[in-house]
PDB file of C-alpha atoms and ligand atoms in Angstrom:
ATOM      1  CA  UNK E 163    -103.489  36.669 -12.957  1.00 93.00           C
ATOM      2  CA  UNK E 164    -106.794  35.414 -14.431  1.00 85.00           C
ATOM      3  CA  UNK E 165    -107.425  34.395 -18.016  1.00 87.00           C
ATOM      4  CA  UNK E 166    -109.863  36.698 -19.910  1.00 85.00           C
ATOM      5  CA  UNK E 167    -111.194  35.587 -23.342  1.00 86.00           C
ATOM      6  CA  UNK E 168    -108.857  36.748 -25.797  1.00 84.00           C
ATOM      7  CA  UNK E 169    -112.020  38.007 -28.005  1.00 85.00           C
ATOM      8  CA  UNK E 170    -112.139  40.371 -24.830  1.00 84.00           C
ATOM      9  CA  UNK E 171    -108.925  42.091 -25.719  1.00 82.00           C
ATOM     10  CA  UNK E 172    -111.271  45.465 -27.105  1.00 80.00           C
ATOM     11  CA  UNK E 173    -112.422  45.759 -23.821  1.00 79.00           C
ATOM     12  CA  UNK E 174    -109.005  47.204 -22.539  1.00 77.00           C
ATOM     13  CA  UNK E 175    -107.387  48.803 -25.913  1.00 76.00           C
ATOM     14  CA  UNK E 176    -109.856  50.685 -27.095  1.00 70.00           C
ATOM     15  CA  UNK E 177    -108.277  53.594 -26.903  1.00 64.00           C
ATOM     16  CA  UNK E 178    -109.057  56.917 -27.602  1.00 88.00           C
ATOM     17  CA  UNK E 179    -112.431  59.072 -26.607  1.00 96.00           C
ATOM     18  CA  UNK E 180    -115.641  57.685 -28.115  1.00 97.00           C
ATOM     19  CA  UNK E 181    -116.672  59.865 -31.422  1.00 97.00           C
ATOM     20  CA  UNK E 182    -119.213  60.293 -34.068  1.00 98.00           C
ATOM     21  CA  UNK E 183    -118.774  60.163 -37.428  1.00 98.00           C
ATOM     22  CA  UNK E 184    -121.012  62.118 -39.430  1.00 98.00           C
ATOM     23  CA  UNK E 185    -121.350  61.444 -43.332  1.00 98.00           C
ATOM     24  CA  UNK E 186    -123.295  63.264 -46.579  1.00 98.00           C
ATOM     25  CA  UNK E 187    -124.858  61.251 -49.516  1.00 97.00           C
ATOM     26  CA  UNK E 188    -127.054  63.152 -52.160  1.00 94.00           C
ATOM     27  CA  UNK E 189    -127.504  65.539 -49.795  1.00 90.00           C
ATOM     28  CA  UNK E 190    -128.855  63.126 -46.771  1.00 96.00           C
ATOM     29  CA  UNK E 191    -126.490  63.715 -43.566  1.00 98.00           C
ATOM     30  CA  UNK E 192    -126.099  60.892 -41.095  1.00 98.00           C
ATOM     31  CA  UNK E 193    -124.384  60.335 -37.653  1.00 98.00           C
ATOM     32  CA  UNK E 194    -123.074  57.301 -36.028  1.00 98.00           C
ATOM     33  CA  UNK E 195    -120.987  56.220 -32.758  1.00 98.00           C
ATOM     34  CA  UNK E 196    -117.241  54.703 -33.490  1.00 98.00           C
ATOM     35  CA  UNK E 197    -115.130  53.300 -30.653  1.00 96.00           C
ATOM     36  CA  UNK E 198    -112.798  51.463 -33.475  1.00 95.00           C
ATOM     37  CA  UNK E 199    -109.984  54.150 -34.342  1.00 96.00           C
ATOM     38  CA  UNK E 200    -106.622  54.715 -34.126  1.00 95.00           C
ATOM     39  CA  UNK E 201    -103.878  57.524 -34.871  1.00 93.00           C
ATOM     40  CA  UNK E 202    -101.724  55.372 -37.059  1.00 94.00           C
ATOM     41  CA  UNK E 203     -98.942  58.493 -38.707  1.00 92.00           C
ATOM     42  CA  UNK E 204     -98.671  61.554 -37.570  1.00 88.00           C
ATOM     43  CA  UNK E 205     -97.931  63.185 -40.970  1.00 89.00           C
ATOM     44  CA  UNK E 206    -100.260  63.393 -42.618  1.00 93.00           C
ATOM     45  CA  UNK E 207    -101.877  62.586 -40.131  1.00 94.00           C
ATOM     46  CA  UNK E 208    -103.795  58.802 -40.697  1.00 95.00           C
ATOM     47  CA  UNK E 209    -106.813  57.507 -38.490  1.00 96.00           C
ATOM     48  CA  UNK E 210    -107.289  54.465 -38.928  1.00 97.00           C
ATOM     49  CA  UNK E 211    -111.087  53.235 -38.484  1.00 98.00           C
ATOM     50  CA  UNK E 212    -113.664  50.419 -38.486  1.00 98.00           C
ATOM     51  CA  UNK E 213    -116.341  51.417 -40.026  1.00 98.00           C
ATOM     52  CA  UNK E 214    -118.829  47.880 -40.897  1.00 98.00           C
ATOM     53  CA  UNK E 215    -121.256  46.978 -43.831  1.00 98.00           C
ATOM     54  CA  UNK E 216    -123.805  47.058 -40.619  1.00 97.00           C
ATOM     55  CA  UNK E 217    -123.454  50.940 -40.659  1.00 98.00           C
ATOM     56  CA  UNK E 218    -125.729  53.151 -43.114  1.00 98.00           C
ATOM     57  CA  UNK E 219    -122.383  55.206 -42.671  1.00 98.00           C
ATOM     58  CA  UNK E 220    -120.561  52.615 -44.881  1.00 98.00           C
ATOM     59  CA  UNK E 221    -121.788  53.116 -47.605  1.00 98.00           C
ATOM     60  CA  UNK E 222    -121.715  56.584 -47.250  1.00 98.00           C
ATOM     61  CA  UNK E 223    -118.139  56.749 -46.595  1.00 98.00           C
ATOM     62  CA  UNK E 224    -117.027  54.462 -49.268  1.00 98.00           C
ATOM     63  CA  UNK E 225    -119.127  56.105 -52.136  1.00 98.00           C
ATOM     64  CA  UNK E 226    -118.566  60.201 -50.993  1.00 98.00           C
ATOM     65  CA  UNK E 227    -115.162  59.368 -49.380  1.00 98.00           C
ATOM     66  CA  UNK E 228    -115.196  61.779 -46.532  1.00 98.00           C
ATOM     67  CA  UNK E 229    -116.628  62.036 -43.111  1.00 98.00           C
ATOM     68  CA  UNK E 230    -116.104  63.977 -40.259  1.00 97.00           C
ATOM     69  CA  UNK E 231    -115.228  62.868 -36.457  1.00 97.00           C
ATOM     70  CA  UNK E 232    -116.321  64.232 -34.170  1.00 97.00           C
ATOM     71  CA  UNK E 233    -115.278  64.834 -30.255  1.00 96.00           C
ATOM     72  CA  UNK E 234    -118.729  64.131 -27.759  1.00 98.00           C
ATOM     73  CA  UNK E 235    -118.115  65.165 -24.253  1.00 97.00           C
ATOM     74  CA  UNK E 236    -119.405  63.968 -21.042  1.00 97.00           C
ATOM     75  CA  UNK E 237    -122.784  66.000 -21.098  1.00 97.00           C
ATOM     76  CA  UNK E 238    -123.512  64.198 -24.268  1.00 98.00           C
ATOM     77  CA  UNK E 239    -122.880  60.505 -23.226  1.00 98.00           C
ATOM     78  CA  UNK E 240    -126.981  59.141 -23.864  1.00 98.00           C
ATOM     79  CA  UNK E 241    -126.592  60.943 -26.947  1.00 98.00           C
ATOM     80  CA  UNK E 242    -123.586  58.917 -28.115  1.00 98.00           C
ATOM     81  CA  UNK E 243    -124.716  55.610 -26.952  1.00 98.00           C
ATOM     82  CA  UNK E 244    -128.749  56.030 -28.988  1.00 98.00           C
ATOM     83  CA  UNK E 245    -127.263  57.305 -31.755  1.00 98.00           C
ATOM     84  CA  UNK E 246    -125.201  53.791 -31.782  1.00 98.00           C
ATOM     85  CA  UNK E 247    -128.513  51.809 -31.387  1.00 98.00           C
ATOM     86  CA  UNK E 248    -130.764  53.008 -34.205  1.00 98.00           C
ATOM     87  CA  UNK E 249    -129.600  53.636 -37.825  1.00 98.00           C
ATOM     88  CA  UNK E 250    -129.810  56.899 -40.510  1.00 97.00           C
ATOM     89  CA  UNK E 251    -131.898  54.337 -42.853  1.00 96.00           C
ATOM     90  CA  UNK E 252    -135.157  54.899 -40.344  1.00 96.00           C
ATOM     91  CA  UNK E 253    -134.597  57.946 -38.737  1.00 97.00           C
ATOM     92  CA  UNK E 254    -132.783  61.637 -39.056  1.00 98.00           C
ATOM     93  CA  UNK E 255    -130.387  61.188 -36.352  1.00 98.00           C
ATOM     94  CA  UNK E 256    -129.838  65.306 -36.473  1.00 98.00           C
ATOM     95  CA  UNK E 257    -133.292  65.980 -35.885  1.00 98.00           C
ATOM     96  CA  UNK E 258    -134.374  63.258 -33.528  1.00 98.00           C
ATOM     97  CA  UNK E 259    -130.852  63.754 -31.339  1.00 98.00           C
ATOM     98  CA  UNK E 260    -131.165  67.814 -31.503  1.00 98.00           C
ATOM     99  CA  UNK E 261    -127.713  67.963 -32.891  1.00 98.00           C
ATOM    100  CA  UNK E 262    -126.837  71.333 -34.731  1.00 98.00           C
ATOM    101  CA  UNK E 263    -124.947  70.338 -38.559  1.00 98.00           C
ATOM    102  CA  UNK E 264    -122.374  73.034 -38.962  1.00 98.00           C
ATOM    103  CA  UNK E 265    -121.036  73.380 -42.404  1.00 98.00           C
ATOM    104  CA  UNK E 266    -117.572  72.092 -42.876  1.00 97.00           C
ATOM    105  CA  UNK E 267    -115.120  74.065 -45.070  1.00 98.00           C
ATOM    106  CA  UNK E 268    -113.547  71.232 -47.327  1.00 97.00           C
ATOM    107  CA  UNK E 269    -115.857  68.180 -47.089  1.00 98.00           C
ATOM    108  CA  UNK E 270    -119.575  67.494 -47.480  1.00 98.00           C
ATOM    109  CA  UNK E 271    -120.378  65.936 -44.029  1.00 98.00           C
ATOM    110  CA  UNK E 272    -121.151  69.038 -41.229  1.00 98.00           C
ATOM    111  CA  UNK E 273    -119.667  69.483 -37.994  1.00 98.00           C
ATOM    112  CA  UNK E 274    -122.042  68.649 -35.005  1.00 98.00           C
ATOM    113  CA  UNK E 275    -121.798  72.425 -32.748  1.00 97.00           C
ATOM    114  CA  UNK E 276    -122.200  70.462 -29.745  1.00 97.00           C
ATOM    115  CA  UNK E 277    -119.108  68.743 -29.696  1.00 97.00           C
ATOM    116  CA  UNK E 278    -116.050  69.781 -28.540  1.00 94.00           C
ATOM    117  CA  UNK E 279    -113.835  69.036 -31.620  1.00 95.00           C
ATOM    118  CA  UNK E 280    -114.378  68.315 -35.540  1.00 96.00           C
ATOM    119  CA  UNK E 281    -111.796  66.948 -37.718  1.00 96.00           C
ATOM    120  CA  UNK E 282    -112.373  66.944 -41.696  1.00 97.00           C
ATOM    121  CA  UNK E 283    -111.376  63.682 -42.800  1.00 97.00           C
ATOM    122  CA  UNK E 284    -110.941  61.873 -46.596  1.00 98.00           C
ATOM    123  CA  UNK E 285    -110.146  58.549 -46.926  1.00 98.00           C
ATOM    124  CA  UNK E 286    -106.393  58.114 -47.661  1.00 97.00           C
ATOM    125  CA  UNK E 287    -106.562  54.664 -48.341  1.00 98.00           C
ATOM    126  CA  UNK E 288    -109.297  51.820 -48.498  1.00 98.00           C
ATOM    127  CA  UNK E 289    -107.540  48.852 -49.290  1.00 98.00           C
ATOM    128  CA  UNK E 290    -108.124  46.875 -45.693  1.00 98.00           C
ATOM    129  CA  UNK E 291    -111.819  47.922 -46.133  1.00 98.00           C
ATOM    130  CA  UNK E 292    -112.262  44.517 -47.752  1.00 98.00           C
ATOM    131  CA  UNK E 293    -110.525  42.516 -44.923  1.00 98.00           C
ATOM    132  CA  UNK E 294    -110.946  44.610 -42.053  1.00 98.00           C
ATOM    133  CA  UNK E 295    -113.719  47.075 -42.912  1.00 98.00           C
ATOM    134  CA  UNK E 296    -110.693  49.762 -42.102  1.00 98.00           C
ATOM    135  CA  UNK E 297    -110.564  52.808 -43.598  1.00 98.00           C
ATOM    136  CA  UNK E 298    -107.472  54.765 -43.265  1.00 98.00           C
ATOM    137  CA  UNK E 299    -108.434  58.524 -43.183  1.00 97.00           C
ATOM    138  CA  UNK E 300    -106.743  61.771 -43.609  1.00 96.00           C
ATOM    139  CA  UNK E 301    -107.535  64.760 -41.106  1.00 96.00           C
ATOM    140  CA  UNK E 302    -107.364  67.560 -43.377  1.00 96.00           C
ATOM    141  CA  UNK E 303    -108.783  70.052 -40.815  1.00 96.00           C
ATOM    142  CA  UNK E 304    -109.633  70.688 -37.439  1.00 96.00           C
ATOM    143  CA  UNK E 305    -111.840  72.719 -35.531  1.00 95.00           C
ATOM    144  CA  UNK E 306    -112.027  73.207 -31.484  1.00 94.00           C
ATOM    145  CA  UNK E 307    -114.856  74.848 -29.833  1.00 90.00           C
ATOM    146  CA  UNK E 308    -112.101  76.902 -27.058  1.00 89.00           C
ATOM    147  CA  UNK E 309    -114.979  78.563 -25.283  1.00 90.00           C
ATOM    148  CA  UNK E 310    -116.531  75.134 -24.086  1.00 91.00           C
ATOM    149  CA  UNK E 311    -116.612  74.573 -20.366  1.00 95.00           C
ATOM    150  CA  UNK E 312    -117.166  70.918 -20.615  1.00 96.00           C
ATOM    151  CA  UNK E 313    -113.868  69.185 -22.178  1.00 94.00           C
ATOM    152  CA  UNK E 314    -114.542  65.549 -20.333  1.00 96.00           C
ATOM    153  CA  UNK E 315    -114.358  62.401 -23.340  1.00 96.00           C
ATOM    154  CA  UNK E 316    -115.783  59.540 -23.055  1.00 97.00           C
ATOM    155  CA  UNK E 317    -113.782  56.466 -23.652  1.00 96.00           C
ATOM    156  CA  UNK E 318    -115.472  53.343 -24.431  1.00 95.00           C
ATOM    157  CA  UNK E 319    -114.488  50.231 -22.319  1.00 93.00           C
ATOM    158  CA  UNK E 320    -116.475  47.999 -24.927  1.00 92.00           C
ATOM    159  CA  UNK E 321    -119.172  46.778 -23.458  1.00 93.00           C
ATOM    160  CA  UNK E 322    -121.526  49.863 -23.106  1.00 94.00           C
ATOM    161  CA  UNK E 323    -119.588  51.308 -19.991  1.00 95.00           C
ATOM    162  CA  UNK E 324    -117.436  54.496 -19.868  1.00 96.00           C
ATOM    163  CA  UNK E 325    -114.973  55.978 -18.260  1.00 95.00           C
ATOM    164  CA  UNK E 326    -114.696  59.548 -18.258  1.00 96.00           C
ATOM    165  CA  UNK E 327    -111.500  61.858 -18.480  1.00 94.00           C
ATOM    166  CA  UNK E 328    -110.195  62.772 -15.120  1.00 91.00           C
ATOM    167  CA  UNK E 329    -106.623  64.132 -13.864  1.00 92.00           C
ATOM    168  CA  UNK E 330    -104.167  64.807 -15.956  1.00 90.00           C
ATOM    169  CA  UNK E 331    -100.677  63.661 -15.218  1.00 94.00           C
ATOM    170  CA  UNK E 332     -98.360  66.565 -17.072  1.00 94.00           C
ATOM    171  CA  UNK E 333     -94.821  64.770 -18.203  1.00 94.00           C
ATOM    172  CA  UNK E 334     -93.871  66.699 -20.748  1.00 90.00           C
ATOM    173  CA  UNK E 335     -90.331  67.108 -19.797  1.00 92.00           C
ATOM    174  CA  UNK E 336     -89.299  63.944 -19.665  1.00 95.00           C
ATOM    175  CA  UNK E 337     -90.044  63.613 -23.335  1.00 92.00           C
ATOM    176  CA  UNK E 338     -86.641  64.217 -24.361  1.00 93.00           C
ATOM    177  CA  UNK E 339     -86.540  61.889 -27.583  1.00 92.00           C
ATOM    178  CA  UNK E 340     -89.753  63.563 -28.909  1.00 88.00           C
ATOM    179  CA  UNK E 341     -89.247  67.141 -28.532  1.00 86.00           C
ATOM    180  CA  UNK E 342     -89.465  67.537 -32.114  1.00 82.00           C
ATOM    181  CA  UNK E 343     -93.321  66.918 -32.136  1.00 77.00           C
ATOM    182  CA  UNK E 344     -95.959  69.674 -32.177  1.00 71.00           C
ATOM    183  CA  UNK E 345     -96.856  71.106 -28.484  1.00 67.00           C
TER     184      UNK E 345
HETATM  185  C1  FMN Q 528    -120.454  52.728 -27.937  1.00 89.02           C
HETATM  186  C2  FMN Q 528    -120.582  52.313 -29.381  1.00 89.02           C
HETATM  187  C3  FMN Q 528    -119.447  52.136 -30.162  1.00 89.02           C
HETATM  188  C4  FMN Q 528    -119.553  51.744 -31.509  1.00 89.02           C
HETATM  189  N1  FMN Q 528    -118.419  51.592 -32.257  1.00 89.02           N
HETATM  190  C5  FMN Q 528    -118.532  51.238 -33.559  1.00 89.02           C
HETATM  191  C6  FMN Q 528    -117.366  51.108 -34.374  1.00 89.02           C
HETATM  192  O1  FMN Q 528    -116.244  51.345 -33.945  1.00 89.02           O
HETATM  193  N2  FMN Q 528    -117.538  50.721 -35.670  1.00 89.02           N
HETATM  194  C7  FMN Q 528    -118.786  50.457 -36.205  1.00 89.02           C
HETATM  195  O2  FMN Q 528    -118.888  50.097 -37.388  1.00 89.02           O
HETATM  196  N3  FMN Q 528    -119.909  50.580 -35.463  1.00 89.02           N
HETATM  197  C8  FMN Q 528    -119.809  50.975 -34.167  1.00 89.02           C
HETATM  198  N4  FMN Q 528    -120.934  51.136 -33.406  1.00 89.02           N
HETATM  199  C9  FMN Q 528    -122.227  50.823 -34.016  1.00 89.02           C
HETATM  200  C10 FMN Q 528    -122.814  51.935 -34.876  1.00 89.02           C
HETATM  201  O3  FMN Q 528    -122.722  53.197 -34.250  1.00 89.02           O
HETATM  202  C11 FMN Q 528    -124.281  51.561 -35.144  1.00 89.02           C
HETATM  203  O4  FMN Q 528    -124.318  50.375 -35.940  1.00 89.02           O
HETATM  204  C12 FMN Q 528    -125.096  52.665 -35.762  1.00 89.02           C
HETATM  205  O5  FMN Q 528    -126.464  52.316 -35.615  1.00 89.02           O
HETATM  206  C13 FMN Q 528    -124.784  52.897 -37.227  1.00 89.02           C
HETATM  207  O6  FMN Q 528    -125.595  53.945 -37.670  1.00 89.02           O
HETATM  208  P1  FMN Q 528    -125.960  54.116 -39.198  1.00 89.02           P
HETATM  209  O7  FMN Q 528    -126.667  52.842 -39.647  1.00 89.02           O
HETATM  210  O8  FMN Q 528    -126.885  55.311 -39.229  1.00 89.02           O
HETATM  211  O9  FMN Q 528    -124.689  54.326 -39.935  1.00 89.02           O
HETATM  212  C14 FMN Q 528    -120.847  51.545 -32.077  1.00 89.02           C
HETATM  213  C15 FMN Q 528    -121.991  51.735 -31.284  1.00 89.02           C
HETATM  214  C16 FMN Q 528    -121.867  52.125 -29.957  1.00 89.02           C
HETATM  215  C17 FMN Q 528    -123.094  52.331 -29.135  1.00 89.02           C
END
């Protein structure tokens, strides 16, 4: 084994697919890239996610308290990474990006039709926002595009690299202590 800085430990937990996180502020909608998150209960159901003072989205999310995150695919990867490098204080990132706001059904923030999933989200709790810049949300509702072809996330291995969803290993049956979760 060879040492790796510690600082590099991001690099192979962050976990889940890369997202966007779209917010709504007196009635200006922004969009930004998040590899932070984490499923943290499942019910409710808590993401937790680092969301920085360095974000237009921050204040956003701390005044409204609600966002939605949404799922990117492969097809959108350049998408995900420039809307990442420039910021909703100098530029519409709906417009400039092409991205089509669909309107949500219990939050302010819209759903972006060209990704494969939206969840509605409120913050549940904001207390490591301080500390951490953490925001624990609440999914209050989901929404799947099923007719999608494309279904390939991205997942962010930290440094500006991807890897992309490939085979899926199916062992569902061994999963004997967990049956009681939701297929
Ligand atoms: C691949 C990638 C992952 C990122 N992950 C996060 C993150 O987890 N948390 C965060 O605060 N910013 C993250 N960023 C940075 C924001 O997306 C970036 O600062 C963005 O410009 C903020 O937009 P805004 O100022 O319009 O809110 C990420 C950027 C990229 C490209």
């Amino acid at each position: 084994m060879k040492e790796m800085p510690a600082s590099h430990a991001y690099r192979l937990l962050e976990p889940g697919p890369i997202v966007l996180v779209t917010t709504a502020l007196s009635g200006k909608v922004n969009v930004m890239t998040m590899g932070f998150h984490m499923m943290v209960q499942h019910a409710p159901p808590l993401i937790g996610c680092v969301i920085g003072p360095w974000d237009r989205s921050y204040g956003a999310l701390r005044e409204s308290r609600e966002c939605v995150i949404a799922i990117p695919t492969v097809d959108l990867a350049r998408t995900v990474v420039d809307i990442g490098n420039c910021s909703g204080e100098q530029v519409d990132k709906f417009k400039k990006f092409g991205l089509s706001p669909l309107p949500a059904r219990d939050v302010a923030p819209p759903l972006i039709g060209e990704c494969l999933a939206n969840i509605e989200c409120r913050i549940a709790d904001d207390s490591m926002v301080e500390t951490y810049n953490l925001f624990l949300l609440e999914a209050i509702r989901i929404w799947t595009d099923p007719d999608r072809e494309e279904r390939r996330t991205l997942h962010h291995r930290g440094d500006g690299s991807f890897t992309i969803d490939g085979e899926v290993v199916d062992l569902r049956k061994r999963m004997v202590k967990w049956r009681h979760l939701p297929a």
